[in-house]
Amino acid sequence: MNIERPDTSLGNTPTEDHKMGTTLTQEELEDRVDTLLETAPSDELYKQWSTQIATLPLKDQVRTLEDLHQRRRDALASVLPENVPITRGVPDEFVQLLKETLRNARELGRGDNGYVLADPDNHNMAYKFLLRPPIGQQNSLVEEASMQARIREIALQYADARVGVPRLDYFSTDPRTSFIAMERLDAVSVRDVIEGRAALPEGTNIDTAFDGLKRFLKDLNEAHGLYHLDVRAGNIMLPRNPSANNNLPLVYLIDMGMAKTKREVRSVMVIEDGTLTPKIDRVSDCGSVDIVRKRLKNNSES
């Protein structure tokens, strides 16, 4: 059974095309209030908004509800550049359907703080679940989804680097089942290749792929102030069928669970050309790429 994406679109709502006029009848105003409440994103917000407008005149109820809808759209847009749909109140039937569908699902990968399952009915979909509590440092689910959306958006702007980041479909912060639903990649993990669980895909040019990844990460760090901070063999994937089509990725970067902005990353002062300069107190993303590349090349040559 396929899991259909819940109707959690952040796109147009009835509020965007409606302009308050002076000729609306009492009945039309009441209908408008009902429509705006029915399109509240969750049962919790429906209750909050209903209470908030309860004592207001009808026209003010409409204006207030329209403003609440707009504020929510603006707030989410500022967090998620691609307007990834967010589900806060997941319907019970969806939770049950997800559990039943994934009960015998194949595990695609597991890390320190989460694991990824394949949707058995939709070969283009995968679900990432975070461990509770996490074993190590980890972004919240919302932070990880936000970072993945931002980094994917930037990767699409650097087409010549040919670096891919999985597309997000939606995510849920419902306490009963928190997950990120995303694109399932037709690719193999570099870690699996190094450790002998998978073969290096035929036609892979290691240097071309890793040079592109290094250029992308350098720009991600320096031009955009974003750091992945967990660039390792398990978080780099290679397409099973490398293509000569210049629009398709030669390498994928996954797992934004530790990604941070420059402001959030610790820095230290170092002397450079006689001047004190702040430097990131971490192994650089680019340096990590070189380490993984060397391990992969040594493995493929042995």
Coordinates of C-alpha atoms in Angstrom, one line a residue:
M1 CA 0.0 0.0 0.0
N2 CA 1.4 3.4 -1.0
I3 CA 1.6 6.1 1.6
E4 CA 0.1 9.2 0.1
R5 CA 1.6 12.5 1.1
P6 CA -0.7 14.3 3.6
D7 CA -2.3 17.5 2.4
T8 CA 0.1 19.8 4.2
S9 CA 0.9 22.2 1.4
L10 CA 2.2 25.6 2.3
G11 CA 1.1 27.0 -1.0
N12 CA -2.0 29.2 -1.6
T13 CA -4.8 29.2 0.9
P14 CA -8.2 30.9 0.4
T15 CA -6.8 33.9 2.2
E16 CA -4.5 35.0 -0.6
D17 CA -7.2 35.7 -3.2
H18 CA -9.7 37.2 -0.8
K19 CA -10.1 40.9 -0.3
M20 CA -12.3 42.2 2.4
G21 CA -15.1 44.2 1.0
T22 CA -17.9 46.2 2.6
T23 CA -20.7 44.4 0.8
L24 CA -20.3 40.9 2.3
T25 CA -23.4 39.7 4.0
Q26 CA -23.6 38.2 7.5
E27 CA -23.9 34.8 6.0
E28 CA -20.9 35.3 3.7
L29 CA -18.7 36.5 6.6
E30 CA -19.7 33.4 8.7
D31 CA -18.8 31.2 5.7
R32 CA -15.5 32.9 5.4
V33 CA -14.7 32.4 9.1
D34 CA -15.6 28.7 8.8
T35 CA -13.4 28.3 5.7
L36 CA -10.4 29.9 7.4
L37 CA -10.8 27.8 10.5
E38 CA -11.2 24.6 8.5
T39 CA -7.9 25.2 6.7
A40 CA -6.0 25.7 10.0
P41 CA -2.8 23.5 9.8
S42 CA -3.7 21.3 12.8
D43 CA -6.3 20.6 15.3
E44 CA -4.3 22.4 18.0
L45 CA -4.1 25.6 15.9
Y46 CA -7.8 25.2 15.1
K47 CA -8.6 25.3 18.8
Q48 CA -6.2 28.2 19.5
W49 CA -7.5 30.3 16.6
S50 CA -11.1 29.6 17.5
T51 CA -10.5 30.9 21.1
Q52 CA -8.6 33.9 19.8
I53 CA -11.4 35.2 17.6
A54 CA -14.3 34.1 19.8
T55 CA -15.2 37.6 21.1
L56 CA -14.4 39.6 18.0
P57 CA -16.9 41.0 15.5
L58 CA -17.2 38.9 12.3
K59 CA -15.2 41.2 10.1
D60 CA -12.4 41.3 12.7
Q61 CA -12.6 37.5 12.9
V62 CA -11.9 37.3 9.2
R63 CA -9.1 39.8 9.3
T64 CA -7.5 38.1 12.3
L65 CA -7.7 34.6 10.7
E66 CA -6.2 35.8 7.4
D67 CA -3.4 37.4 9.3
L68 CA -2.7 34.2 11.2
H69 CA -2.6 32.2 8.0
Q70 CA -0.2 34.7 6.5
R71 CA 2.1 34.8 9.5
R72 CA 2.4 31.0 9.4
R73 CA 3.3 31.0 5.8
D74 CA 5.9 33.7 6.3
A75 CA 7.4 32.0 9.3
L76 CA 7.8 28.6 7.6
A77 CA 9.1 30.2 4.4
S78 CA 11.9 31.8 6.5
V79 CA 12.9 28.5 8.0
L80 CA 12.6 26.3 4.9
P81 CA 13.8 27.8 1.6
E82 CA 11.9 25.2 -0.5
N83 CA 8.8 25.5 1.6
V84 CA 9.0 21.9 2.6
P85 CA 5.6 20.9 3.9
I86 CA 5.6 20.3 7.7
T87 CA 3.2 18.1 9.5
R88 CA 2.7 18.8 13.2
G89 CA -0.6 17.0 13.8
V90 CA -0.4 13.7 11.9
P91 CA -3.8 12.0 11.4
D92 CA -4.0 8.7 13.4
E93 CA -4.8 6.7 10.3
F94 CA -1.6 8.0 8.6
V95 CA 0.5 7.0 11.7
Q96 CA -1.0 3.5 11.6
L97 CA -0.5 3.2 7.8
L98 CA 3.1 4.3 8.1
K99 CA 3.8 1.8 10.8
E100 CA 2.2 -1.0 8.9
T101 CA 3.9 -0.2 5.7
L102 CA 7.4 0.1 7.3
R103 CA 7.0 -2.8 9.7
N104 CA 9.1 -5.1 7.4
A105 CA 10.9 -2.3 5.4
R106 CA 14.5 -2.7 4.5
E107 CA 17.0 -0.6 6.4
L108 CA 19.0 1.5 4.0
G109 CA 21.5 2.9 6.5
R110 CA 22.1 3.6 10.2
G111 CA 24.2 6.2 11.9
D112 CA 24.9 7.4 15.4
N113 CA 21.6 9.3 15.7
G114 CA 19.2 7.8 13.3
Y115 CA 18.3 5.2 10.6
V116 CA 16.7 5.3 7.2
L117 CA 14.1 2.9 5.9
A118 CA 13.0 2.2 2.3
D119 CA 9.4 2.5 1.4
P120 CA 8.6 -1.0 0.1
D121 CA 5.8 0.3 -2.2
N122 CA 7.4 3.5 -3.5
H123 CA 11.0 2.9 -4.7
N124 CA 11.5 6.7 -4.9
M125 CA 10.8 7.3 -1.2
A126 CA 12.8 6.8 2.0
Y127 CA 12.1 7.7 5.6
K128 CA 14.7 8.9 8.2
F129 CA 13.8 8.4 11.9
L130 CA 15.9 9.9 14.7
L131 CA 16.9 7.8 17.7
R132 CA 15.4 8.8 21.0
P133 CA 17.4 9.9 22.9
P134 CA 20.2 10.6 20.4
I135 CA 23.5 8.9 21.1
G136 CA 25.6 12.0 20.2
Q137 CA 25.2 15.6 19.2
Q138 CA 22.4 16.0 16.7
N139 CA 20.3 18.7 15.2
S140 CA 16.6 18.6 15.9
L141 CA 14.4 17.1 13.2
V142 CA 13.3 20.6 12.1
E143 CA 16.8 21.9 12.1
E144 CA 18.0 19.0 10.0
A145 CA 15.2 19.3 7.5
S146 CA 15.8 23.0 7.2
M147 CA 19.5 22.5 6.6
Q148 CA 18.9 19.8 4.1
A149 CA 16.5 22.1 2.2
R150 CA 19.0 25.0 2.3
I151 CA 22.0 22.9 1.2
R152 CA 20.0 21.3 -1.6
E153 CA 18.9 24.7 -2.8
I154 CA 22.6 25.8 -3.0
A155 CA 23.7 22.6 -4.7
L156 CA 21.2 23.2 -7.5
Q157 CA 22.8 26.6 -8.1
Y158 CA 26.3 24.9 -8.5
A159 CA 25.3 22.5 -11.4
D160 CA 28.9 22.3 -12.7
A161 CA 30.0 20.7 -9.4
R162 CA 27.5 17.9 -10.0
V163 CA 26.8 17.4 -6.4
G164 CA 23.3 16.1 -5.4
V165 CA 21.4 16.4 -2.1
P166 CA 18.3 14.3 -1.5
R167 CA 15.0 16.2 -2.1
L168 CA 12.7 16.5 0.9
D169 CA 9.1 15.6 0.5
Y170 CA 7.8 16.5 3.9
F171 CA 8.5 15.8 7.6
S172 CA 6.6 15.2 10.8
T173 CA 7.3 16.5 14.3
D174 CA 4.4 14.6 15.7
P175 CA 5.6 13.1 19.0
R176 CA 4.2 9.7 18.0
T177 CA 6.2 9.4 14.9
S178 CA 8.9 11.9 14.0
F179 CA 10.5 11.4 10.6
I180 CA 11.7 13.0 7.4
A181 CA 10.3 11.7 4.1
M182 CA 12.8 12.2 1.3
E183 CA 14.0 11.1 -2.1
R184 CA 15.5 7.6 -2.1
L185 CA 18.8 7.7 -4.1
D186 CA 19.8 5.1 -6.6
A187 CA 23.4 5.2 -5.2
V188 CA 25.8 3.3 -3.0
S189 CA 27.6 4.5 0.1
V190 CA 31.3 5.2 -0.1
R191 CA 31.6 3.4 3.2
D192 CA 30.0 0.3 1.8
V193 CA 32.5 0.4 -1.1
I194 CA 35.5 0.8 1.2
E195 CA 34.3 -1.9 3.6
G196 CA 33.5 -4.4 0.7
R197 CA 29.7 -4.5 1.0
A198 CA 29.3 -2.8 -2.4
A199 CA 31.3 -2.5 -5.6
L200 CA 32.5 0.8 -6.9
P201 CA 29.9 1.7 -9.6
E202 CA 31.3 1.0 -13.1
G203 CA 32.3 4.3 -14.8
T204 CA 32.9 6.2 -11.6
N205 CA 35.7 8.8 -11.9
I206 CA 36.7 9.2 -8.3
D207 CA 38.8 12.4 -8.8
T208 CA 36.1 14.1 -10.9
A209 CA 33.4 13.4 -8.4
F210 CA 35.4 14.4 -5.3
D211 CA 36.9 17.5 -7.0
G212 CA 33.3 18.7 -7.6
L213 CA 32.3 17.9 -4.0
K214 CA 35.3 19.7 -2.7
R215 CA 34.5 22.8 -4.8
F216 CA 30.9 22.8 -3.7
L217 CA 31.8 22.5 0.0
K218 CA 34.4 25.3 -0.3
D219 CA 31.7 27.6 -1.6
L220 CA 29.2 26.3 0.9
N221 CA 31.6 27.2 3.7
E222 CA 33.0 30.5 2.4
A223 CA 30.2 32.0 0.3
H224 CA 27.2 30.8 2.2
G225 CA 28.5 30.3 5.8
L226 CA 27.2 26.8 6.1
Y227 CA 29.1 23.8 7.4
H228 CA 28.2 20.1 7.0
L229 CA 30.6 19.1 9.8
D230 CA 30.0 15.3 9.2
V231 CA 31.6 14.7 5.8
R232 CA 32.7 11.0 6.0
A233 CA 32.5 7.9 4.0
G234 CA 29.0 7.0 5.3
N235 CA 27.6 10.4 4.2
I236 CA 28.9 10.4 0.7
M237 CA 27.2 8.3 -2.0
L238 CA 28.0 7.5 -5.6
P239 CA 25.3 6.9 -8.3
R240 CA 25.0 3.3 -9.4
N241 CA 25.0 4.4 -13.0
P242 CA 27.3 7.4 -13.5
S243 CA 26.0 9.4 -16.5
A244 CA 27.7 11.5 -19.1
N245 CA 24.7 13.8 -18.8
N246 CA 26.2 17.0 -17.3
N247 CA 23.0 17.7 -15.4
L248 CA 23.1 14.6 -13.2
P249 CA 25.1 14.3 -10.0
L250 CA 28.3 12.4 -9.9
V251 CA 28.3 12.3 -6.1
Y252 CA 25.7 12.8 -3.3
L253 CA 26.0 14.4 0.1
I254 CA 23.6 13.2 2.7
D255 CA 22.8 13.5 6.4
M256 CA 22.6 17.2 7.6
G257 CA 22.2 16.1 11.2
M258 CA 25.2 18.1 12.4
A259 CA 25.2 20.9 9.8
K260 CA 25.6 24.4 11.3
T261 CA 25.8 28.0 10.2
K262 CA 29.1 29.8 10.6
R263 CA 27.7 31.7 13.7
E264 CA 27.0 28.4 15.4
V265 CA 30.5 26.8 14.8
R266 CA 33.2 27.4 17.4
S267 CA 36.2 29.4 16.2
V268 CA 39.6 30.2 17.6
M269 CA 41.9 33.1 17.0
V270 CA 45.1 32.2 15.1
I271 CA 48.0 34.4 13.9
E272 CA 48.0 34.6 10.1
D273 CA 50.3 37.1 8.3
G274 CA 50.9 38.9 11.6
T275 CA 47.2 39.4 12.2
L276 CA 44.8 37.6 14.6
T277 CA 42.2 35.9 12.5
P278 CA 39.2 33.7 13.6
K279 CA 39.3 30.2 12.2
I280 CA 36.9 27.4 12.4
D281 CA 37.9 25.0 15.2
R282 CA 36.9 21.9 13.3
V283 CA 38.4 19.6 10.7
S284 CA 37.2 21.4 7.5
D285 CA 34.6 19.9 5.2
C286 CA 37.1 20.1 2.4
G287 CA 39.8 18.3 4.4
S288 CA 37.4 15.6 5.2
V289 CA 36.7 15.1 1.5
D290 CA 40.4 14.5 0.8
I291 CA 40.5 11.9 3.6
V292 CA 37.6 10.0 2.2
R293 CA 38.9 10.2 -1.3
K294 CA 42.3 8.8 -0.3
R295 CA 40.6 5.9 1.5
L296 CA 38.4 5.1 -1.5
K297 CA 41.3 5.3 -4.0
N298 CA 43.5 3.1 -1.8
N299 CA 40.7 0.6 -1.6
S300 CA 40.0 0.6 -5.4
E301 CA 43.7 0.2 -6.2
S302 CA 44.2 -2.7 -3.8

